[in-house]
Amino acid sequence: MSQKIVKNTVEDYLDRYEAAVKALVSYLPWLEQHAEDGGAQDYKDSESTMAFPVYDSTLLAFIKQAQHTNMLDRNYAYVKTRRNLYTWQDELEFIERAQLQDMDDLWGLLSGYVMEGMTRGSVWSDGVRHRIFYSVVKKMDDLLIMWSKEATAKR
């Protein structure tokens, strides 16, 4: 029995990812501006010994928008394993050298931060502070812009 190998064309990638990425691009200026503070402040009640993050409403809107794209991948952990991404520095290096065919893995990386942040308090702030959110959305947008221009030029 032979398996049919499906190769994605540039148009397939553009069709699949363009709307979802465009929905997140408007947050790039805010993500860049808040890299230092992580988009959250720690709140500590005078009676409690445990502090917890209070997120900026724009960060929460970004997370909600990412969730509404329906592009989040619950198997995001496999991206990190497959790509040998052990630290946030590894993740940034991967993002920097990613190509159009890596879009699924870029979404997987974004998915990891969005989904883990729903149960672990500092993950969303780390995504802002380490510029993961900014870098992955910017890279996806740059790739889509570059390849849509090339696809248009070939027509």
PDB file of C-alpha atoms in Angstrom, residues 21-101:
ATOM      1  CA  VAL A  21      -1.814  35.871  11.794  1.00  0.00           C
ATOM      2  CA  LYS A  22      -3.446  39.124  10.699  1.00  0.00           C
ATOM      3  CA  ALA A  23      -5.724  38.907  13.751  1.00  0.00           C
ATOM      4  CA  LEU A  24      -2.640  38.984  16.010  1.00  0.00           C
ATOM      5  CA  VAL A  25      -0.479  41.524  14.155  1.00  0.00           C
ATOM      6  CA  SER A  26      -2.249  44.516  15.681  1.00  0.00           C
ATOM      7  CA  TYR A  27      -0.801  43.510  19.068  1.00  0.00           C
ATOM      8  CA  LEU A  28       2.837  43.746  17.910  1.00  0.00           C
ATOM      9  CA  PRO A  29       3.417  47.364  19.034  1.00  0.00           C
ATOM     10  CA  TRP A  30       2.027  46.607  22.487  1.00  0.00           C
ATOM     11  CA  LEU A  31       4.044  43.373  22.802  1.00  0.00           C
ATOM     12  CA  GLU A  32       7.227  45.221  21.850  1.00  0.00           C
ATOM     13  CA  GLN A  33       6.517  48.102  24.204  1.00  0.00           C
ATOM     14  CA  HIS A  34       5.814  45.857  27.205  1.00  0.00           C
ATOM     15  CA  ALA A  35       8.707  43.414  26.839  1.00  0.00           C
ATOM     16  CA  GLU A  36      10.363  44.875  29.915  1.00  0.00           C
ATOM     17  CA  ASP A  37       7.404  44.629  32.308  1.00  0.00           C
ATOM     18  CA  GLY A  38       5.955  41.386  30.931  1.00  0.00           C
ATOM     19  CA  GLY A  39       2.465  42.820  30.622  1.00  0.00           C
ATOM     20  CA  ALA A  40       1.609  42.082  34.247  1.00  0.00           C
ATOM     21  CA  GLN A  41       2.058  43.359  37.755  1.00  0.00           C
ATOM     22  CA  ASP A  42       2.352  41.196  40.825  1.00  0.00           C
ATOM     23  CA  TYR A  43      -0.447  41.607  43.314  1.00  0.00           C
ATOM     24  CA  LYS A  44       0.128  40.662  46.907  1.00  0.00           C
ATOM     25  CA  ASP A  45      -2.554  40.976  49.528  1.00  0.00           C
ATOM     26  CA  SER A  46      -1.196  42.219  52.844  1.00  0.00           C
ATOM     27  CA  GLU A  47      -2.625  39.129  54.566  1.00  0.00           C
ATOM     28  CA  SER A  48      -1.411  36.641  51.977  1.00  0.00           C
ATOM     29  CA  THR A  49       2.142  35.440  51.510  1.00  0.00           C
ATOM     30  CA  MET A  50       1.636  34.518  47.882  1.00  0.00           C
ATOM     31  CA  ALA A  51       1.786  37.039  45.045  1.00  0.00           C
ATOM     32  CA  PHE A  52       0.036  36.436  41.735  1.00  0.00           C
ATOM     33  CA  PRO A  53       0.141  38.245  38.401  1.00  0.00           C
ATOM     34  CA  VAL A  54      -2.499  40.722  37.353  1.00  0.00           C
ATOM     35  CA  TYR A  55      -2.382  40.867  33.567  1.00  0.00           C
ATOM     36  CA  ASP A  56      -2.794  43.946  31.429  1.00  0.00           C
ATOM     37  CA  SER A  57      -6.106  43.920  29.552  1.00  0.00           C
ATOM     38  CA  THR A  58      -4.300  44.109  26.209  1.00  0.00           C
ATOM     39  CA  LEU A  59      -2.343  40.950  26.993  1.00  0.00           C
ATOM     40  CA  LEU A  60      -5.581  39.204  27.911  1.00  0.00           C
ATOM     41  CA  ALA A  61      -7.129  40.397  24.636  1.00  0.00           C
ATOM     42  CA  PHE A  62      -4.124  39.021  22.726  1.00  0.00           C
ATOM     43  CA  ILE A  63      -4.497  35.635  24.448  1.00  0.00           C
ATOM     44  CA  LYS A  64      -8.224  35.591  23.739  1.00  0.00           C
ATOM     45  CA  GLN A  65      -7.623  36.493  20.096  1.00  0.00           C
ATOM     46  CA  ALA A  66      -5.035  33.704  19.773  1.00  0.00           C
ATOM     47  CA  GLN A  67      -7.564  31.271  21.212  1.00  0.00           C
ATOM     48  CA  HIS A  68     -10.244  32.446  18.767  1.00  0.00           C
ATOM     49  CA  THR A  69      -8.062  31.777  15.735  1.00  0.00           C
ATOM     50  CA  ASN A  70      -8.709  28.046  16.199  1.00  0.00           C
ATOM     51  CA  MET A  71      -5.058  27.497  15.265  1.00  0.00           C
ATOM     52  CA  LEU A  72      -3.814  26.470  18.700  1.00  0.00           C
ATOM     53  CA  ASP A  73      -2.202  23.044  18.771  1.00  0.00           C
ATOM     54  CA  ARG A  74      -2.700  20.877  21.856  1.00  0.00           C
ATOM     55  CA  ASN A  75       0.345  18.847  20.798  1.00  0.00           C
ATOM     56  CA  TYR A  76       2.641  21.844  21.253  1.00  0.00           C
ATOM     57  CA  ALA A  77       5.029  19.846  23.447  1.00  0.00           C
ATOM     58  CA  TYR A  78       6.074  17.789  20.423  1.00  0.00           C
ATOM     59  CA  VAL A  79       7.317  20.934  18.691  1.00  0.00           C
ATOM     60  CA  LYS A  80       9.750  21.626  21.516  1.00  0.00           C
ATOM     61  CA  THR A  81      10.904  18.009  21.590  1.00  0.00           C
ATOM     62  CA  ARG A  82      11.239  17.664  17.824  1.00  0.00           C
ATOM     63  CA  ARG A  83      13.076  20.984  17.491  1.00  0.00           C
ATOM     64  CA  ASN A  84      15.222  20.521  20.643  1.00  0.00           C
ATOM     65  CA  LEU A  85      13.885  23.702  22.235  1.00  0.00           C
ATOM     66  CA  TYR A  86      14.841  23.597  25.893  1.00  0.00           C
ATOM     67  CA  THR A  87      15.146  27.296  26.756  1.00  0.00           C
ATOM     68  CA  TRP A  88      13.518  30.496  25.622  1.00  0.00           C
ATOM     69  CA  GLN A  89      16.817  31.378  23.907  1.00  0.00           C
ATOM     70  CA  ASP A  90      16.508  28.166  21.851  1.00  0.00           C
ATOM     71  CA  GLU A  91      12.967  29.198  20.957  1.00  0.00           C
ATOM     72  CA  LEU A  92      14.081  32.638  19.776  1.00  0.00           C
ATOM     73  CA  GLU A  93      16.833  31.099  17.643  1.00  0.00           C
ATOM     74  CA  PHE A  94      14.319  28.724  16.070  1.00  0.00           C
ATOM     75  CA  ILE A  95      11.909  31.594  15.367  1.00  0.00           C
ATOM     76  CA  GLU A  96      14.674  33.644  13.768  1.00  0.00           C
ATOM     77  CA  ARG A  97      15.644  30.927  11.283  1.00  0.00           C
ATOM     78  CA  ALA A  98      12.106  29.594  10.631  1.00  0.00           C
ATOM     79  CA  GLN A  99      10.829  29.373   7.072  1.00  0.00           C
ATOM     80  CA  LEU A 100       7.328  29.152   5.603  1.00  0.00           C
ATOM     81  CA  GLN A 101       7.261  25.357   5.956  1.00  0.00           C
TER      82      GLN A 101
END
